[in-house]
Short mmCIF file of C-alpha atoms and ligand atoms in Angstrom, two decimals:
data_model
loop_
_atom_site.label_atom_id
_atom_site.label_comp_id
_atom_site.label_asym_id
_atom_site.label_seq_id
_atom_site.Cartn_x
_atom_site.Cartn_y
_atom_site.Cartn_z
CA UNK A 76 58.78 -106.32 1.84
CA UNK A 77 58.57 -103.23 -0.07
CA UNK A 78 59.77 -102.55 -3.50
CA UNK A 79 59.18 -100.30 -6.89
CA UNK A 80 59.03 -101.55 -9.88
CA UNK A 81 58.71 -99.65 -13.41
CA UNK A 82 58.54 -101.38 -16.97
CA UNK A 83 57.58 -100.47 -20.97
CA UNK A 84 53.47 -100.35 -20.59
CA UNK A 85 52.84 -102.34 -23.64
CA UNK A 86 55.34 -105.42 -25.22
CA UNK A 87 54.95 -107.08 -28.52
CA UNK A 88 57.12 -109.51 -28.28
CA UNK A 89 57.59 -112.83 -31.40
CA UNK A 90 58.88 -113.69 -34.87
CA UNK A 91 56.78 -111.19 -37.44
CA UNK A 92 56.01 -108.28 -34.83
CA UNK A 93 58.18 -105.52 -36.48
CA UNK A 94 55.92 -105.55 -39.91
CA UNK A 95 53.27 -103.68 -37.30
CA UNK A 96 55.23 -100.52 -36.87
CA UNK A 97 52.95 -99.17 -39.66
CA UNK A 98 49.39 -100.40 -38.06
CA UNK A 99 51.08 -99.21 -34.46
CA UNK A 100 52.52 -95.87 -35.25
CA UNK A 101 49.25 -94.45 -36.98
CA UNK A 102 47.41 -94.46 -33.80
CA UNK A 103 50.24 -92.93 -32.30
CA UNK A 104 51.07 -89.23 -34.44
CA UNK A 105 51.26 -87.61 -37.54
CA UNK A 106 55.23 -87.07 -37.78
CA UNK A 107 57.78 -89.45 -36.79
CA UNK A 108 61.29 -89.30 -36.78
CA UNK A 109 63.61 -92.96 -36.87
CA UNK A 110 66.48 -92.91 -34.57
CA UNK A 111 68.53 -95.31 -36.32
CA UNK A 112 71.95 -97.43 -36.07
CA UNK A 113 73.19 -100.42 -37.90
CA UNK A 114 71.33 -101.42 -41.16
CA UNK A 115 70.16 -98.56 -43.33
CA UNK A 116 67.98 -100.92 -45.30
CA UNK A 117 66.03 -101.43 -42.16
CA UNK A 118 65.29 -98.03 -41.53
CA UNK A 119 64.06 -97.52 -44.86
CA UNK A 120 61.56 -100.33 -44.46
CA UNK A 121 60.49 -98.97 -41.30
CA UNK A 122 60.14 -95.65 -42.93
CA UNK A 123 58.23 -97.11 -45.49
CA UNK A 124 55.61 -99.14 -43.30
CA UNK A 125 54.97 -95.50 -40.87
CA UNK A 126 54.59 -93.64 -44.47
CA UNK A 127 52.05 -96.40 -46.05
CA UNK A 128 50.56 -95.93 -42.42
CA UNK A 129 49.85 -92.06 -43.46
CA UNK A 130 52.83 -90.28 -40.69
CA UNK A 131 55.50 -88.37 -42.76
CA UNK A 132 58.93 -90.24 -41.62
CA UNK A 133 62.30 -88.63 -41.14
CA UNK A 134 65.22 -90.94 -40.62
CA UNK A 135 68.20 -89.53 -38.19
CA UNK A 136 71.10 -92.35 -37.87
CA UNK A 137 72.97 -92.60 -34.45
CA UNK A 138 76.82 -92.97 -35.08
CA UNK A 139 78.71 -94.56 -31.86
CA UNK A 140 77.01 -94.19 -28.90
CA UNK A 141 75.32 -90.99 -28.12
CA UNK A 142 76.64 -88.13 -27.19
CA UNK A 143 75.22 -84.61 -25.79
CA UNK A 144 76.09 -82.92 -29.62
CA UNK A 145 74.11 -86.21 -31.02
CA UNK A 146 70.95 -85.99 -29.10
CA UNK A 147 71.01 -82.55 -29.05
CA UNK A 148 71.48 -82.40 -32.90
CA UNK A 149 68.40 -85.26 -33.29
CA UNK A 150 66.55 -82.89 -30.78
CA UNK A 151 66.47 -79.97 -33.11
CA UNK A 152 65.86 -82.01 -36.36
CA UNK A 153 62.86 -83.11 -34.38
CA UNK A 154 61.45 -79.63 -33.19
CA UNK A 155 62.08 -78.23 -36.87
CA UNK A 156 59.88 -81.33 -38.42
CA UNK A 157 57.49 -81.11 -35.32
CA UNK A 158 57.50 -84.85 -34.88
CA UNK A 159 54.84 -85.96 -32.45
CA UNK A 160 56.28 -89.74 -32.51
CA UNK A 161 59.96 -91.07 -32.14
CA UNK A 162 61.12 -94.81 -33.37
CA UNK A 163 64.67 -95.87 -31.80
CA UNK A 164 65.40 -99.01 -34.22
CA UNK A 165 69.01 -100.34 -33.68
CA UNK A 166 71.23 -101.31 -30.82
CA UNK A 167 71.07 -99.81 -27.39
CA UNK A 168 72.84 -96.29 -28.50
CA UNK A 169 70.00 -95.65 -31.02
CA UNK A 170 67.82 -96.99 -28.59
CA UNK A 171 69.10 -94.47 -26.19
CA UNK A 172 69.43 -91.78 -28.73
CA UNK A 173 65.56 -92.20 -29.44
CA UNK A 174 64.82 -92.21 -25.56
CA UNK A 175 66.81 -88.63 -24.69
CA UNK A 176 65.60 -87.12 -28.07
CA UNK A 177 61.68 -87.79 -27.02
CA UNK A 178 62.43 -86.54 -23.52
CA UNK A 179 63.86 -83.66 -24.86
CA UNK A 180 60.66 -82.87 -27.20
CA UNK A 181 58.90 -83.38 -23.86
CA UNK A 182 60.50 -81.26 -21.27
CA UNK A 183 62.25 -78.67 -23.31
CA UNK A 184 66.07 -77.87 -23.27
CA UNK A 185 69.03 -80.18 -24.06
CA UNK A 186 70.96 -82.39 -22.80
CA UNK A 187 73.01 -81.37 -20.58
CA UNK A 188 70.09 -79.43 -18.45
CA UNK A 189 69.23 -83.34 -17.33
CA UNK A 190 72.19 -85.47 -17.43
CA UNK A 191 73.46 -86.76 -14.11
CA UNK A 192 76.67 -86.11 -12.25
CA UNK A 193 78.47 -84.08 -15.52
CA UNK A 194 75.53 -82.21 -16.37
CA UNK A 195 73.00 -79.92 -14.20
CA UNK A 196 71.03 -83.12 -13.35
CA UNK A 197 67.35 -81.38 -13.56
CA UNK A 198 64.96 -83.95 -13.21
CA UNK A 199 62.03 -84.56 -16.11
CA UNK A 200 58.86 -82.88 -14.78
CA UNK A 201 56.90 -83.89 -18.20
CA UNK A 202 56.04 -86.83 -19.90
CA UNK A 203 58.49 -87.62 -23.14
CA UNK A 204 56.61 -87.62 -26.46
CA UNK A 205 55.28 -90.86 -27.58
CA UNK A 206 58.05 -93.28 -28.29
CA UNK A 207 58.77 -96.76 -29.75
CA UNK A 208 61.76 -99.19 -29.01
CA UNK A 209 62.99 -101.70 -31.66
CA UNK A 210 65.96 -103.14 -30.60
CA UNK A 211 68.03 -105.60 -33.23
CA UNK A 212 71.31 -106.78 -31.42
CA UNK A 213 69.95 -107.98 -28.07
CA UNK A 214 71.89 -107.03 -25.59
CA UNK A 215 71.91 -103.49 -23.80
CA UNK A 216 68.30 -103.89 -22.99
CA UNK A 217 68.13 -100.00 -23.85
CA UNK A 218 64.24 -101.19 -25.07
CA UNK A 219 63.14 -101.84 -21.17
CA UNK A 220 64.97 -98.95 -19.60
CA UNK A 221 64.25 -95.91 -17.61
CA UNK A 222 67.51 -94.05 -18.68
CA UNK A 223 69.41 -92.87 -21.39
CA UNK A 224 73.45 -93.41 -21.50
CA UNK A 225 75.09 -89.97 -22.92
CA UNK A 226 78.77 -89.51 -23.41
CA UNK A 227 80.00 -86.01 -22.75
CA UNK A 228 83.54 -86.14 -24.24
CA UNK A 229 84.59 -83.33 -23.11
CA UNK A 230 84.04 -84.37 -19.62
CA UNK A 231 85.59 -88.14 -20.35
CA UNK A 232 82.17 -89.52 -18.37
CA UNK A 233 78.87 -90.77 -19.69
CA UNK A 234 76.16 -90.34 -17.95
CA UNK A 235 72.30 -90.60 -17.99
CA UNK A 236 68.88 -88.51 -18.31
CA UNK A 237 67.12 -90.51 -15.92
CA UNK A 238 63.35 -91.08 -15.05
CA UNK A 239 60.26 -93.12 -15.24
CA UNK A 240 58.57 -91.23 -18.08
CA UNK A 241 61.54 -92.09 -20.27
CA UNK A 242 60.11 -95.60 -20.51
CA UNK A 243 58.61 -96.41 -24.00
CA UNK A 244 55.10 -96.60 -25.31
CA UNK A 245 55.70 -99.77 -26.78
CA UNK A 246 58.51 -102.26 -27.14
CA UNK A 247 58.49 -104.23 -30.21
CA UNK A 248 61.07 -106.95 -30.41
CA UNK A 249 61.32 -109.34 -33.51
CA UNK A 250 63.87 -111.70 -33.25
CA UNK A 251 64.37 -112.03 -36.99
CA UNK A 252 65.98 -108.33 -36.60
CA UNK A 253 69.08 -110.27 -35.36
CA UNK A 254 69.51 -112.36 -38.24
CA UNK A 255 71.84 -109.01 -40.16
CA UNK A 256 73.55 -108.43 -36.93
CA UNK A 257 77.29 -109.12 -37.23
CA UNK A 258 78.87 -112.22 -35.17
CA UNK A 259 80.80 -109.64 -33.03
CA UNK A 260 78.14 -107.83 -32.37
CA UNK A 261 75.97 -110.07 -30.70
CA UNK A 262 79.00 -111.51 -28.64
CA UNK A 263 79.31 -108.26 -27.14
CA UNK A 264 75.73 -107.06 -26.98
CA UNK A 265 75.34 -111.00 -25.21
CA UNK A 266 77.64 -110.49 -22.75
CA UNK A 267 76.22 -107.24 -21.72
CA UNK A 268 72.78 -108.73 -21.62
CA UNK A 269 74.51 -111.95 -19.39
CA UNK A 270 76.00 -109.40 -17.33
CA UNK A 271 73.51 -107.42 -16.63
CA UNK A 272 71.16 -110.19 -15.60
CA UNK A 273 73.95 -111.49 -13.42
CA UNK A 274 74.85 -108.13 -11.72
CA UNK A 275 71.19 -107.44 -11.36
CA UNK A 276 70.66 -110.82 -10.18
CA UNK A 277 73.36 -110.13 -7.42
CA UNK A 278 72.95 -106.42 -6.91
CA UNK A 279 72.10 -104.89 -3.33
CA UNK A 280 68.80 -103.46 -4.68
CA UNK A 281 67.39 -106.97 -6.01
CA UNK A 282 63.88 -107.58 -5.22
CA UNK A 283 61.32 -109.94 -5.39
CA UNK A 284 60.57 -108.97 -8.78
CA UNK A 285 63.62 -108.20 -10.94
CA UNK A 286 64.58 -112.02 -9.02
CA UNK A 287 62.03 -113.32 -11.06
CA UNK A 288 62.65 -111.55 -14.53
CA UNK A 289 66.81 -112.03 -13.99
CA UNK A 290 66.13 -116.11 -13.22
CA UNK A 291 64.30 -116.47 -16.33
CA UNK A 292 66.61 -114.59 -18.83
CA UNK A 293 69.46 -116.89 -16.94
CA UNK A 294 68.51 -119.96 -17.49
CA UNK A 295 68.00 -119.17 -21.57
CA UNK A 296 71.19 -116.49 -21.65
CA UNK A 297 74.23 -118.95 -21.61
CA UNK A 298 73.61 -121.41 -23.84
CA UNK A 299 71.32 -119.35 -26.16
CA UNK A 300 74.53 -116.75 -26.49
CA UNK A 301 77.21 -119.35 -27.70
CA UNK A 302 74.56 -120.61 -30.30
CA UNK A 303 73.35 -117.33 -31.68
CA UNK A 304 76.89 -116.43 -31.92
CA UNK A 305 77.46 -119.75 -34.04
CA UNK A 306 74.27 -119.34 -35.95
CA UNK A 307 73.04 -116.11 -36.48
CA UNK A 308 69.65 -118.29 -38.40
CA UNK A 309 69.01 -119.99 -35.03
CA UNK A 310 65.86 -119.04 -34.55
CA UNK A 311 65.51 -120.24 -31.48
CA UNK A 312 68.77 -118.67 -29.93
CA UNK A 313 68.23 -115.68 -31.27
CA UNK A 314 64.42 -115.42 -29.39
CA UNK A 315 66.24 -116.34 -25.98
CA UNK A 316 68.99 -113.71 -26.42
CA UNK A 317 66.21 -110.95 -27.37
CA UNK A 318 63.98 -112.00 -24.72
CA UNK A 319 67.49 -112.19 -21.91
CA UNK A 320 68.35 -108.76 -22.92
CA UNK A 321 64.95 -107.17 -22.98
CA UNK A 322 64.47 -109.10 -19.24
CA UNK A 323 68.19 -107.42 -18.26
CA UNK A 324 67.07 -103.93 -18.99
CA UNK A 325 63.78 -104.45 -16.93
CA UNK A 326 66.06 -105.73 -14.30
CA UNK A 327 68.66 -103.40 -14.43
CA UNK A 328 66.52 -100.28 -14.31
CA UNK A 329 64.92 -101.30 -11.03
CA UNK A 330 67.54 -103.37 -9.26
CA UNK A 331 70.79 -101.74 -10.10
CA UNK A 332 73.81 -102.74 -11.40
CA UNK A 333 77.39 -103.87 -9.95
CA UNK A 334 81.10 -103.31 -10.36
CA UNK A 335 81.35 -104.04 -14.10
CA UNK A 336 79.41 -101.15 -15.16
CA UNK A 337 80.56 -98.71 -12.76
CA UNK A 338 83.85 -99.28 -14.88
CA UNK A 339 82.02 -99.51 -17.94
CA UNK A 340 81.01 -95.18 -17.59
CA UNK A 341 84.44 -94.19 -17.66
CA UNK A 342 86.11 -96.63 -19.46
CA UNK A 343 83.68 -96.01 -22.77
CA UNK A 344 83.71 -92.15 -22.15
CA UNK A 345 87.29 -92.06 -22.02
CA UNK A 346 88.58 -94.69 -24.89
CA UNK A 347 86.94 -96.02 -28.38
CA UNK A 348 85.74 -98.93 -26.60
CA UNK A 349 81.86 -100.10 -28.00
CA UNK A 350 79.97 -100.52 -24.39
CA UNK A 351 79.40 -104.42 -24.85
CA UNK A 352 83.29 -105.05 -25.62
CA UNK A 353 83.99 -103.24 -22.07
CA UNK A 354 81.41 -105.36 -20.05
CA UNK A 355 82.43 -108.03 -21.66
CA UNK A 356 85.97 -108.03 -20.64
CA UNK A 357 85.29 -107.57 -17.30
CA UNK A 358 82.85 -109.49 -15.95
CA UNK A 359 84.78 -112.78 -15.51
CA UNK A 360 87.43 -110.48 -13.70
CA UNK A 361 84.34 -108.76 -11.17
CA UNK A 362 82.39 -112.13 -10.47
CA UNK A 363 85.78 -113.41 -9.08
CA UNK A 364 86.90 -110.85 -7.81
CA UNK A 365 83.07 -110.44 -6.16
CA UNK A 366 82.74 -113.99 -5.06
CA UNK A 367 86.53 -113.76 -3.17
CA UNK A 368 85.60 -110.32 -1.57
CA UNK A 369 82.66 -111.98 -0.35
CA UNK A 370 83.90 -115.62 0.90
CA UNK A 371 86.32 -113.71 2.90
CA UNK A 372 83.39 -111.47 4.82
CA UNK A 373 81.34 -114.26 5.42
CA UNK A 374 81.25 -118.36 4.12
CA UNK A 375 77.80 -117.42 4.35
CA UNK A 376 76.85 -114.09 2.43
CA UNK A 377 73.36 -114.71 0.82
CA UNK A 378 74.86 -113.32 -2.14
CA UNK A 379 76.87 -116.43 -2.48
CA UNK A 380 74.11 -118.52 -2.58
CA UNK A 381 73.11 -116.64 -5.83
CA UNK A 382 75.94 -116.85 -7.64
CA UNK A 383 75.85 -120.70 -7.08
CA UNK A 384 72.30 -120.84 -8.51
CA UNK A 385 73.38 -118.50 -11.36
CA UNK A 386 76.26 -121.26 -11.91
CA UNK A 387 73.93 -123.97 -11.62
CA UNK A 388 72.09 -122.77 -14.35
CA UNK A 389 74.73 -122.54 -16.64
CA UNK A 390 75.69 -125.73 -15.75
CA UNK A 391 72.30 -127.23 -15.64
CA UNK A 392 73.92 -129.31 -12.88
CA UNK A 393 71.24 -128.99 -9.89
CA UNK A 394 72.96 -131.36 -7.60
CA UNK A 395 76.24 -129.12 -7.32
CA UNK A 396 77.84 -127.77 -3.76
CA UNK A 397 76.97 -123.75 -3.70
CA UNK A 398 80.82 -123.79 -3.66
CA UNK A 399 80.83 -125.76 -6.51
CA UNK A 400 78.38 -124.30 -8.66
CA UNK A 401 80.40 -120.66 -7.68
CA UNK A 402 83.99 -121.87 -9.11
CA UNK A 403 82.37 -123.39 -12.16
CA UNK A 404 80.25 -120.28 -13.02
CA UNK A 405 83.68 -118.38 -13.16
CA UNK A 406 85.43 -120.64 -15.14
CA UNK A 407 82.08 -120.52 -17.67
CA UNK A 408 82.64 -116.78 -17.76
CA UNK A 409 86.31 -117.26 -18.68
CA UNK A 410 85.80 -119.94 -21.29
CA UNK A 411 82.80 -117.80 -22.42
CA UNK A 412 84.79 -115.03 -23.61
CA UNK A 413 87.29 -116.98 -24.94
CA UNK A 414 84.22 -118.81 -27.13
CA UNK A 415 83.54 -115.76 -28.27
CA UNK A 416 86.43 -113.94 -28.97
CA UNK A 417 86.39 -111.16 -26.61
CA UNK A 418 89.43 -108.82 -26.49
CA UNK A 419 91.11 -107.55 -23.47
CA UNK A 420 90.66 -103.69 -22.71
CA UNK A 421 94.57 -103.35 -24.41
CA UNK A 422 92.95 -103.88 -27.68
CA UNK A 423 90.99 -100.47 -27.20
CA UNK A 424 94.06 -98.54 -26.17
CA UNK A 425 93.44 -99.02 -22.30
CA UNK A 426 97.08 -98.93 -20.95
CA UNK A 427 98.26 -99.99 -16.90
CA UNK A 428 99.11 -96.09 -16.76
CA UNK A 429 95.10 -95.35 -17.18
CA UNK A 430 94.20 -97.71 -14.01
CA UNK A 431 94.68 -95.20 -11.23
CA UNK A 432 91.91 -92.15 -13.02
CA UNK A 433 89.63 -95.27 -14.53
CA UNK A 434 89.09 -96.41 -10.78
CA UNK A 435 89.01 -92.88 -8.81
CA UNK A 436 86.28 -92.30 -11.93
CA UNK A 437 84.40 -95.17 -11.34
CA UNK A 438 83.99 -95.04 -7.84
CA UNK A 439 81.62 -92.02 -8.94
CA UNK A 440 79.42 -94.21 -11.77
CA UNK A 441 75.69 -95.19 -10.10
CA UNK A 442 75.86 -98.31 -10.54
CA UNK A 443 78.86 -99.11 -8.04
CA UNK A 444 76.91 -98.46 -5.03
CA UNK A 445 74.98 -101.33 -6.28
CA UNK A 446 77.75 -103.83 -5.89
CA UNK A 447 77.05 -106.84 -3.71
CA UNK A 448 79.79 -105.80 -1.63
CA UNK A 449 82.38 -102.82 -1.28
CA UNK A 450 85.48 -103.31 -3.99
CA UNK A 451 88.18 -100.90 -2.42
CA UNK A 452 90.60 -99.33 -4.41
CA UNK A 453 93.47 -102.44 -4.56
CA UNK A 454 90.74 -104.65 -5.51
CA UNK A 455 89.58 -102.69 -8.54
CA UNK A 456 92.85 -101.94 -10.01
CA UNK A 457 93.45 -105.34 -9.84
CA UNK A 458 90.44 -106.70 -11.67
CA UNK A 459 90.85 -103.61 -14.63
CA UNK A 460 94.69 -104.39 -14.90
CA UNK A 461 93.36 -108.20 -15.63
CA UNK A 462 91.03 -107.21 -17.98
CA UNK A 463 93.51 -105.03 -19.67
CA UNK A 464 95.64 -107.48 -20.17
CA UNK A 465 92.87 -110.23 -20.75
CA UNK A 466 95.02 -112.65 -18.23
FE1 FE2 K 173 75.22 -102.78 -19.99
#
């Protein structure tokens, strides 16, 4: 056995934990600057508790996800107020935002001079400045993650600034944060978390350790999604959802990926299509299509047997057939998205015409390698044309 495995050094995790930003922050620096998205109200507060904590607090809000001008722009503000701490409050593109921004103020340059496969790809030689993650809509995992997602437009790709030291200080997550967080939010943001946990789960570079982490955001994911959705007050939904997604990014950053996100790089960099709404449309489509591709190379791929665990535990039906358990967890999927109202990719302006370029681009994305098995070319226009059309 031999494995890496990288995480946030310090988690504060629990109902109540975001009113110590103030008590955390002052033993952190002088100057902070709040990468923000989503409530504006919040980011006051959180202002607020790091100025009654003695820093001087600038607030920079994150529209969309991030792109190179974005980060680049939040990069400057940051050198001309000499911040010495960064807060990324939000969902995963502040989140992100924060994360490029304080590896930025660490290594020097912009973004571009480190962003993978569309940019010059340096790697970070230098710790990032002090940095805390916040997250509110539970889903990317952004909070647990080694990388930074960065759309270059001009390019139609997003890629990432990449590396260990990106990893936060601290990682604060409050469930109450979710209470504000619109219904169609968190259905997206779920699904990404679910997927990511499941493609992590059943990604070539799973290991003994992201196994753990991926089981136990998988047995609390699937129901705690549909009832969070339902009841944004859940309490108890909404703690299972943070802790699945924050469990997903820890997963994710050392395990890999699959299929679904490999389309989900060009597809968001290429069409107004919010990351969450992309994963979420497709990952019925790739677990079947997965799960066939697989059957047919072997009855007995190992990576069957963990599908038919992950369907077990959506099922909570231990007794099952592996075959069993498989076919149910895809019909779950389907009647998931249903549930929650997810569109197809047509309701972003992703035609049959686009299919061809999205699947020669995605066959470039990182986190295809990680599929459990090869998808060629027939396969994946297949499973984007479904999603398209939401069939
Ligand atoms: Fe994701």
């Amino acid at each position: 056995m031999k494995f890496e495995f990288v995480a946030p050094a310090r988690i504060l995790f629990g109902s109540g934990q975001f009113e110590r930003l103030g008590e955390l922050s002052k033993t952190l620096g002088k100057r902070a600057l709040i990468v923000f998205n989503g409530s504006e109200a919040l980011a006051n507060t959180a202002k607020d508790q790091t100025a009654a904590a003695g820093l001087t607090a600038n607030l920079f809000r994150q529209r969309g996800e991030p792109t190179v001008g974005d980060v680049d722009s939040a990069t400057e503000l940051a050198r001309k107020e000499q911040v010495d701490l960064i807060v990324g409050l939000g969902g995963g593109s502040a989140i992100d935002a924060a994360k490029a921004v304080a590896a930025l103020l660490g290594n020097g340059g912009s973004a571009l001079d480190y962003m993978e496969v569309v940019g010059r790809g340096q790697k970070l030689t230098r710790p990032s400045i002090t940095w805390i993650a916040i997250p509110t809509t539970f889903g990317t995992g952004a909070e647990a993650t080694k990388n930074a997602v960065i759309g270059a437009p001009d390019r139609g790709f997003k890629a990432s600034i990449r590396g260990e030291q990106m990893l936060a200080k601290i990682v604060l997550v409050d469930p109450i944060l979710g209470h504000g967080v619109p219904s169609k939010v968190i259905a997206q943001s779920g699904m990404d978390a679910l997927c990511q946990l499941i493609e992590s789960y059943t990604s070539n570079g799973a290991g003994p350790m992201t196994d753990g982490l991926a089981m136990t955001g998988l047995k609390r994911a699937p129901s705690a999604l549909k009832r969070a959705y339902r009841d944004r007050q859940d309490a108890d939904a909404l703690s299972d959802m943070a802790l699945s997604a924050m469990l997903s990014g820890m997963t994710l950053a050392n395990a890999g990926l699959g299929a679904v996100h490999g389309f989900a790089a060009p597809l968001g960099a290429n069409f107004p299509v919010p990351h969450g709404a992309v994963c979420a449309a497709l990952l019925p489509h790739v677990v079947r299509a997965n799960v066939a591709a697989l059957r047919a190379s072997s009855k007995d791929h190992p990576t069957l047997a963990r599908y038919a665990e992950i369907g077990r535990m959506a099922r909570i039906a231990p007794a099952a057939s592996d075959a069993d358990a498989i076919d149910f967890l895809i019909q779950f999927l389907f009647e998931l998205s249903r549930d929650l109202y997810i569109q197809p990719l047509s309701a972003f302006g992703v035609e049959d015409k686009d299919v061809d370029r999205i699947v020669a681009l995605a066959r470039k994305a990182s986190s295809m390698r990680f599929n459990p098995i090869v998808l060629d070319d027939a396969v994946l226009a297949s499973v984007l044309r479904a999603a398209i059309a939401g069939a």
